[in-house]
Amino acid sequence: MSETPIDAIMRIMDAAFDPQWGEAWTRPQIESALQLANTLPTLVAATGTRAAVPGEAVGFAIVRAAPGEEEILLIAVDPRERRKGLGRSLIAILATDARRRGADKLFLEMRENNPARSLYEAVGFRQIGRRKDYYSLGDGARMDAITFGLDLDKS
Ligand SMILES: CC(C)(COP(=O)(O)OP(=O)(O)OC[C@H]1O[C@@H](n2cnc3c(N)ncnc32)[C@H](O)[C@@H]1OP(=O)(O)O)[C@@H](O)C(=O)NCCC(=O)NCCS
């Protein structure tokens, strides 16, 4: 049977997130998030364009759209397809979609030590906040969250 969008998201999620950080969402969490009209998935193919069918997807993002601003809740690329510009392509697609819906700001939050920071800074995100001890790492340790913002009218 061919994959559904949620199948594709879970396939990439399971491969992409290191369990030690507890960042991956479960299938029920994804299913209930995507029932909300303002929570939107994007699937990207290895070509860097939107996946024509879910089975073609090697990366995904989930965005929450609010009037005037959007937030990237999750973004991931299959480890075998990294450092080929797909994360950058995904963010470009998200920015285009957000602008089309009338947003002028894109936000995201990441754990302080996530190497994804280099990607976000490379595409123009700037740190706008820090949430102390926001993430709990399972072994009792805590880690700060960094909030990034991107001005869509300037990018
Ligand atoms: C973050 C992630 C989506 C990046 O995807 P990607 O397709 O590898 O990103 P790109 O190839 O578009 O990277 C573009 C640029 O960002 C920077 N970059 C991306 N990943 C990087 C890393 N791990 N370390 C350092 N720089 C990185 C580089 O400048 C890179 O350009 P270069 O390869 O020419 O040097 C991917 O690493 C991932 O799925 N990580 C696990 C899930 C995760 O942590 N998501 C973020 C949660 S906030």
PDB file of C-alpha atoms and ligand atoms in Angstrom:
ATOM      1  CA  MET A   1       0.000   0.000   0.000  1.00  0.00           C
ATOM      2  CA  SER A   2       1.199   3.487  -0.723  1.00  0.00           C
ATOM      3  CA  GLU A   3       2.224   5.739   2.145  1.00  0.00           C
ATOM      4  CA  THR A   4      -0.038   8.400   3.608  1.00  0.00           C
ATOM      5  CA  PRO A   5       1.458  11.792   4.527  1.00  0.00           C
ATOM      6  CA  ILE A   6       1.495  10.691   8.195  1.00  0.00           C
ATOM      7  CA  ASP A   7       3.302   7.441   7.254  1.00  0.00           C
ATOM      8  CA  ALA A   8       5.962   9.496   5.456  1.00  0.00           C
ATOM      9  CA  ILE A   9       6.325  11.917   8.387  1.00  0.00           C
ATOM     10  CA  MET A  10       6.750   9.013  10.852  1.00  0.00           C
ATOM     11  CA  ARG A  11       9.244   7.230   8.572  1.00  0.00           C
ATOM     12  CA  ILE A  12      11.417  10.347   8.426  1.00  0.00           C
ATOM     13  CA  MET A  13      10.819  11.213  12.109  1.00  0.00           C
ATOM     14  CA  ASP A  14      11.982   7.770  13.282  1.00  0.00           C
ATOM     15  CA  ALA A  15      15.202   8.052  11.260  1.00  0.00           C
ATOM     16  CA  ALA A  16      15.927  11.731  11.880  1.00  0.00           C
ATOM     17  CA  PHE A  17      15.645  12.431  15.603  1.00  0.00           C
ATOM     18  CA  ASP A  18      18.236  11.208  18.091  1.00  0.00           C
ATOM     19  CA  PRO A  19      16.198   9.642  20.954  1.00  0.00           C
ATOM     20  CA  GLN A  20      18.505  11.150  23.580  1.00  0.00           C
ATOM     21  CA  TRP A  21      16.897  14.586  23.135  1.00  0.00           C
ATOM     22  CA  GLY A  22      13.262  13.443  23.273  1.00  0.00           C
ATOM     23  CA  GLU A  23      12.269  15.786  20.426  1.00  0.00           C
ATOM     24  CA  ALA A  24      10.477  13.315  18.159  1.00  0.00           C
ATOM     25  CA  TRP A  25       6.692  13.287  18.235  1.00  0.00           C
ATOM     26  CA  THR A  26       4.669  10.086  18.391  1.00  0.00           C
ATOM     27  CA  ARG A  27       2.225   9.082  15.682  1.00  0.00           C
ATOM     28  CA  PRO A  28      -0.820   9.953  17.876  1.00  0.00           C
ATOM     29  CA  GLN A  29       0.698  13.399  18.538  1.00  0.00           C
ATOM     30  CA  ILE A  30       1.128  13.967  14.793  1.00  0.00           C
ATOM     31  CA  GLU A  31      -2.357  12.656  14.029  1.00  0.00           C
ATOM     32  CA  SER A  32      -4.018  14.962  16.520  1.00  0.00           C
ATOM     33  CA  ALA A  33      -1.873  17.971  15.549  1.00  0.00           C
ATOM     34  CA  LEU A  34      -2.775  17.548  11.884  1.00  0.00           C
ATOM     35  CA  GLN A  35      -6.480  17.486  12.689  1.00  0.00           C
ATOM     36  CA  LEU A  36      -6.197  21.183  13.537  1.00  0.00           C
ATOM     37  CA  ALA A  37      -6.953  23.357  10.543  1.00  0.00           C
ATOM     38  CA  ASN A  38      -4.011  25.686  11.240  1.00  0.00           C
ATOM     39  CA  THR A  39      -1.365  22.937  11.591  1.00  0.00           C
ATOM     40  CA  LEU A  40       0.056  22.142   8.189  1.00  0.00           C
ATOM     41  CA  PRO A  41       2.501  19.525   6.901  1.00  0.00           C
ATOM     42  CA  THR A  42       4.996  20.009   4.054  1.00  0.00           C
ATOM     43  CA  LEU A  43       6.818  17.072   2.443  1.00  0.00           C
ATOM     44  CA  VAL A  44       9.961  17.587   0.373  1.00  0.00           C
ATOM     45  CA  ALA A  45      11.450  15.196  -2.198  1.00  0.00           C
ATOM     46  CA  ALA A  46      15.154  14.560  -2.838  1.00  0.00           C
ATOM     47  CA  THR A  47      14.944  17.126  -5.650  1.00  0.00           C
ATOM     48  CA  GLY A  48      14.251  19.879  -3.091  1.00  0.00           C
ATOM     49  CA  THR A  49      10.726  20.428  -4.395  1.00  0.00           C
ATOM     50  CA  ARG A  50       7.417  19.408  -2.804  1.00  0.00           C
ATOM     51  CA  ALA A  51       6.963  15.637  -2.827  1.00  0.00           C
ATOM     52  CA  ALA A  52       4.428  14.667  -5.497  1.00  0.00           C
ATOM     53  CA  VAL A  53       3.435  11.616  -3.422  1.00  0.00           C
ATOM     54  CA  PRO A  54       4.237  10.878   0.243  1.00  0.00           C
ATOM     55  CA  GLY A  55       6.465   7.901  -0.670  1.00  0.00           C
ATOM     56  CA  GLU A  56       8.844  10.306  -2.415  1.00  0.00           C
ATOM     57  CA  ALA A  57       9.387  12.419   0.705  1.00  0.00           C
ATOM     58  CA  VAL A  58      12.840  12.564   2.350  1.00  0.00           C
ATOM     59  CA  GLY A  59      12.105  15.585   4.530  1.00  0.00           C
ATOM     60  CA  PHE A  60       9.136  17.189   6.226  1.00  0.00           C
ATOM     61  CA  ALA A  61       8.090  20.175   8.260  1.00  0.00           C
ATOM     62  CA  ILE A  62       4.992  20.987  10.300  1.00  0.00           C
ATOM     63  CA  VAL A  63       3.971  24.594  10.690  1.00  0.00           C
ATOM     64  CA  ARG A  64       1.376  26.273  12.883  1.00  0.00           C
ATOM     65  CA  ALA A  65      -0.180  29.201  11.071  1.00  0.00           C
ATOM     66  CA  ALA A  66      -1.613  32.143  13.027  1.00  0.00           C
ATOM     67  CA  PRO A  67      -2.718  35.483  11.584  1.00  0.00           C
ATOM     68  CA  GLY A  68       0.411  37.365  10.547  1.00  0.00           C
ATOM     69  CA  GLU A  69       2.938  34.857  11.900  1.00  0.00           C
ATOM     70  CA  GLU A  70       3.791  31.192  11.598  1.00  0.00           C
ATOM     71  CA  GLU A  71       5.803  28.781  13.718  1.00  0.00           C
ATOM     72  CA  ILE A  72       7.835  25.787  12.559  1.00  0.00           C
ATOM     73  CA  LEU A  73       6.888  23.066  15.046  1.00  0.00           C
ATOM     74  CA  LEU A  74       9.051  20.339  13.496  1.00  0.00           C
ATOM     75  CA  ILE A  75      11.523  20.082  10.637  1.00  0.00           C
ATOM     76  CA  ALA A  76      13.598  17.044   9.676  1.00  0.00           C
ATOM     77  CA  VAL A  77      15.517  15.512   6.792  1.00  0.00           C
ATOM     78  CA  ASP A  78      16.373  11.820   6.461  1.00  0.00           C
ATOM     79  CA  PRO A  79      19.991  11.395   7.708  1.00  0.00           C
ATOM     80  CA  ARG A  80      21.024   9.845   4.350  1.00  0.00           C
ATOM     81  CA  GLU A  81      19.929  13.002   2.522  1.00  0.00           C
ATOM     82  CA  ARG A  82      21.479  15.658   4.749  1.00  0.00           C
ATOM     83  CA  ARG A  83      23.844  18.459   3.762  1.00  0.00           C
ATOM     84  CA  LYS A  84      22.401  18.536   0.252  1.00  0.00           C
ATOM     85  CA  GLY A  85      20.405  21.711   0.781  1.00  0.00           C
ATOM     86  CA  LEU A  86      17.060  20.050   1.538  1.00  0.00           C
ATOM     87  CA  GLY A  87      16.619  21.725   4.922  1.00  0.00           C
ATOM     88  CA  ARG A  88      17.244  25.053   3.218  1.00  0.00           C
ATOM     89  CA  SER A  89      14.745  24.167   0.455  1.00  0.00           C
ATOM     90  CA  LEU A  90      12.123  23.192   3.035  1.00  0.00           C
ATOM     91  CA  ILE A  91      12.482  26.519   4.831  1.00  0.00           C
ATOM     92  CA  ALA A  92      12.205  28.365   1.504  1.00  0.00           C
ATOM     93  CA  ILE A  93       8.938  26.516   0.769  1.00  0.00           C
ATOM     94  CA  LEU A  94       7.628  27.277   4.283  1.00  0.00           C
ATOM     95  CA  ALA A  95       8.530  30.956   3.886  1.00  0.00           C
ATOM     96  CA  THR A  96       6.780  31.143   0.502  1.00  0.00           C
ATOM     97  CA  ASP A  97       3.637  29.485   1.876  1.00  0.00           C
ATOM     98  CA  ALA A  98       3.618  31.670   5.001  1.00  0.00           C
ATOM     99  CA  ARG A  99       3.957  34.865   2.917  1.00  0.00           C
ATOM    100  CA  ARG A 100       1.149  33.687   0.634  1.00  0.00           C
ATOM    101  CA  ARG A 101      -1.072  33.279   3.722  1.00  0.00           C
ATOM    102  CA  GLY A 102      -0.205  36.843   4.764  1.00  0.00           C
ATOM    103  CA  ALA A 103       2.437  36.213   7.441  1.00  0.00           C
ATOM    104  CA  ASP A 104       5.441  38.484   7.826  1.00  0.00           C
ATOM    105  CA  LYS A 105       7.210  36.496  10.574  1.00  0.00           C
ATOM    106  CA  LEU A 106       8.363  32.915  10.944  1.00  0.00           C
ATOM    107  CA  PHE A 107       9.372  31.566  14.356  1.00  0.00           C
ATOM    108  CA  LEU A 108      10.877  28.365  15.684  1.00  0.00           C
ATOM    109  CA  GLU A 109      12.282  27.004  18.895  1.00  0.00           C
ATOM    110  CA  MET A 110      15.217  24.623  19.272  1.00  0.00           C
ATOM    111  CA  ARG A 111      17.263  23.085  22.058  1.00  0.00           C
ATOM    112  CA  GLU A 112      20.327  25.164  22.697  1.00  0.00           C
ATOM    113  CA  ASN A 113      22.912  22.679  21.370  1.00  0.00           C
ATOM    114  CA  ASN A 114      21.132  21.655  18.148  1.00  0.00           C
ATOM    115  CA  PRO A 115      23.497  21.883  15.151  1.00  0.00           C
ATOM    116  CA  ALA A 116      20.435  22.960  13.130  1.00  0.00           C
ATOM    117  CA  ARG A 117      21.275  26.430  14.450  1.00  0.00           C
ATOM    118  CA  SER A 118      23.798  26.824  11.589  1.00  0.00           C
ATOM    119  CA  LEU A 119      21.044  26.172   9.053  1.00  0.00           C
ATOM    120  CA  TYR A 120      18.660  28.647  10.687  1.00  0.00           C
ATOM    121  CA  GLU A 121      21.314  31.355  10.845  1.00  0.00           C
ATOM    122  CA  ALA A 122      22.381  30.645   7.257  1.00  0.00           C
ATOM    123  CA  VAL A 123      18.830  31.340   6.011  1.00  0.00           C
ATOM    124  CA  GLY A 124      18.458  34.532   8.050  1.00  0.00           C
ATOM    125  CA  PHE A 125      16.868  33.541  11.371  1.00  0.00           C
ATOM    126  CA  ARG A 126      18.039  35.602  14.341  1.00  0.00           C
ATOM    127  CA  GLN A 127      17.879  34.635  17.999  1.00  0.00           C
ATOM    128  CA  ILE A 128      15.097  36.578  19.703  1.00  0.00           C
ATOM    129  CA  GLY A 129      14.754  34.749  23.007  1.00  0.00           C
ATOM    130  CA  ARG A 130      15.799  32.029  25.400  1.00  0.00           C
ATOM    131  CA  ARG A 131      13.614  29.853  27.604  1.00  0.00           C
ATOM    132  CA  LYS A 132      15.610  28.651  30.581  1.00  0.00           C
ATOM    133  CA  ASP A 133      15.477  24.884  31.258  1.00  0.00           C
ATOM    134  CA  TYR A 134      12.663  24.486  28.743  1.00  0.00           C
ATOM    135  CA  TYR A 135      13.544  20.962  27.613  1.00  0.00           C
ATOM    136  CA  SER A 136      13.751  17.994  29.959  1.00  0.00           C
ATOM    137  CA  LEU A 137      16.175  15.387  28.670  1.00  0.00           C
ATOM    138  CA  GLY A 138      14.834  12.299  30.409  1.00  0.00           C
ATOM    139  CA  ASP A 139      17.806  11.811  32.763  1.00  0.00           C
ATOM    140  CA  GLY A 140      16.660  14.749  34.894  1.00  0.00           C
ATOM    141  CA  ALA A 141      18.891  17.213  33.030  1.00  0.00           C
ATOM    142  CA  ARG A 142      17.356  20.367  31.555  1.00  0.00           C
ATOM    143  CA  MET A 143      18.328  22.437  28.552  1.00  0.00           C
ATOM    144  CA  ASP A 144      17.448  25.941  27.436  1.00  0.00           C
ATOM    145  CA  ALA A 145      15.350  26.563  24.345  1.00  0.00           C
ATOM    146  CA  ILE A 146      16.433  29.231  21.883  1.00  0.00           C
ATOM    147  CA  THR A 147      13.710  31.108  20.008  1.00  0.00           C
ATOM    148  CA  PHE A 148      14.521  32.248  16.491  1.00  0.00           C
ATOM    149  CA  GLY A 149      12.627  34.659  14.290  1.00  0.00           C
ATOM    150  CA  LEU A 150      12.796  35.440  10.586  1.00  0.00           C
ATOM    151  CA  ASP A 151      11.354  38.612   9.039  1.00  0.00           C
ATOM    152  CA  LEU A 152       9.680  37.368   5.872  1.00  0.00           C
ATOM    153  CA  ASP A 153       9.440  40.827   4.338  1.00  0.00           C
ATOM    154  CA  LYS A 154      13.228  41.169   4.557  1.00  0.00           C
ATOM    155  CA  SER A 155      14.217  37.642   3.501  1.00  0.00           C
TER     156      SER A 155
HETATM  157  C1  LIG B   1      18.354  20.304  10.758  1.00  0.00           C
HETATM  158  C2  LIG B   1      18.174  19.485   9.473  1.00  0.00           C
HETATM  159  C3  LIG B   1      16.709  19.527   9.078  1.00  0.00           C
HETATM  160  C4  LIG B   1      19.043  20.116   8.375  1.00  0.00           C
HETATM  161  O1  LIG B   1      18.762  19.458   7.162  1.00  0.00           O
HETATM  162  P1  LIG B   1      19.810  19.433   5.912  1.00  0.00           P
HETATM  163  O2  LIG B   1      19.029  19.020   4.723  1.00  0.00           O
HETATM  164  O3  LIG B   1      21.003  18.661   6.271  1.00  0.00           O
HETATM  165  O4  LIG B   1      20.192  20.992   5.811  1.00  0.00           O
HETATM  166  P2  LIG B   1      20.904  21.697   4.536  1.00  0.00           P
HETATM  167  O5  LIG B   1      21.664  20.688   3.750  1.00  0.00           O
HETATM  168  O6  LIG B   1      19.877  22.504   3.828  1.00  0.00           O
HETATM  169  O7  LIG B   1      21.925  22.663   5.263  1.00  0.00           O
HETATM  170  C5  LIG B   1      22.124  23.969   4.811  1.00  0.00           C
HETATM  171  C6  LIG B   1      23.236  24.608   5.614  1.00  0.00           C
HETATM  172  O8  LIG B   1      22.924  24.623   7.009  1.00  0.00           O
HETATM  173  C7  LIG B   1      24.115  24.328   7.778  1.00  0.00           C
HETATM  174  N1  LIG B   1      23.963  23.026   8.445  1.00  0.00           N
HETATM  175  C8  LIG B   1      22.964  22.123   8.283  1.00  0.00           C
HETATM  176  N2  LIG B   1      23.132  21.069   9.119  1.00  0.00           N
HETATM  177  C9  LIG B   1      24.263  21.326   9.810  1.00  0.00           C
HETATM  178  C10 LIG B   1      24.964  20.607  10.824  1.00  0.00           C
HETATM  179  N3  LIG B   1      24.547  19.430  11.315  1.00  0.00           N
HETATM  180  N4  LIG B   1      26.097  21.155  11.336  1.00  0.00           N
HETATM  181  C11 LIG B   1      26.556  22.339  10.867  1.00  0.00           C
HETATM  182  N5  LIG B   1      25.938  23.056   9.883  1.00  0.00           N
HETATM  183  C12 LIG B   1      24.791  22.562   9.395  1.00  0.00           C
HETATM  184  C13 LIG B   1      25.249  24.323   6.803  1.00  0.00           C
HETATM  185  O9  LIG B   1      25.696  25.653   6.671  1.00  0.00           O
HETATM  186  C14 LIG B   1      24.552  23.863   5.537  1.00  0.00           C
HETATM  187  O10 LIG B   1      25.224  24.232   4.362  1.00  0.00           O
HETATM  188  P3  LIG B   1      26.473  23.328   3.830  1.00  0.00           P
HETATM  189  O11 LIG B   1      26.037  21.882   3.870  1.00  0.00           O
HETATM  190  O12 LIG B   1      26.664  23.869   2.445  1.00  0.00           O
HETATM  191  O13 LIG B   1      27.606  23.612   4.771  1.00  0.00           O
HETATM  192  C15 LIG B   1      18.659  18.035   9.688  1.00  0.00           C
HETATM  193  O14 LIG B   1      19.977  18.052  10.189  1.00  0.00           O
HETATM  194  C16 LIG B   1      17.799  17.216  10.652  1.00  0.00           C
HETATM  195  O15 LIG B   1      16.815  16.599  10.238  1.00  0.00           O
HETATM  196  N6  LIG B   1      18.190  17.153  11.929  1.00  0.00           N
HETATM  197  C17 LIG B   1      17.502  16.299  12.922  1.00  0.00           C
HETATM  198  C18 LIG B   1      16.166  16.849  13.272  1.00  0.00           C
HETATM  199  C19 LIG B   1      16.278  18.199  13.970  1.00  0.00           C
HETATM  200  O16 LIG B   1      17.061  18.374  14.891  1.00  0.00           O
HETATM  201  N7  LIG B   1      15.466  19.178  13.507  1.00  0.00           N
HETATM  202  C20 LIG B   1      15.476  20.505  14.032  1.00  0.00           C
HETATM  203  C21 LIG B   1      14.672  20.594  15.252  1.00  0.00           C
HETATM  204  S1  LIG B   1      14.635  22.290  15.841  1.00  0.00           S
END
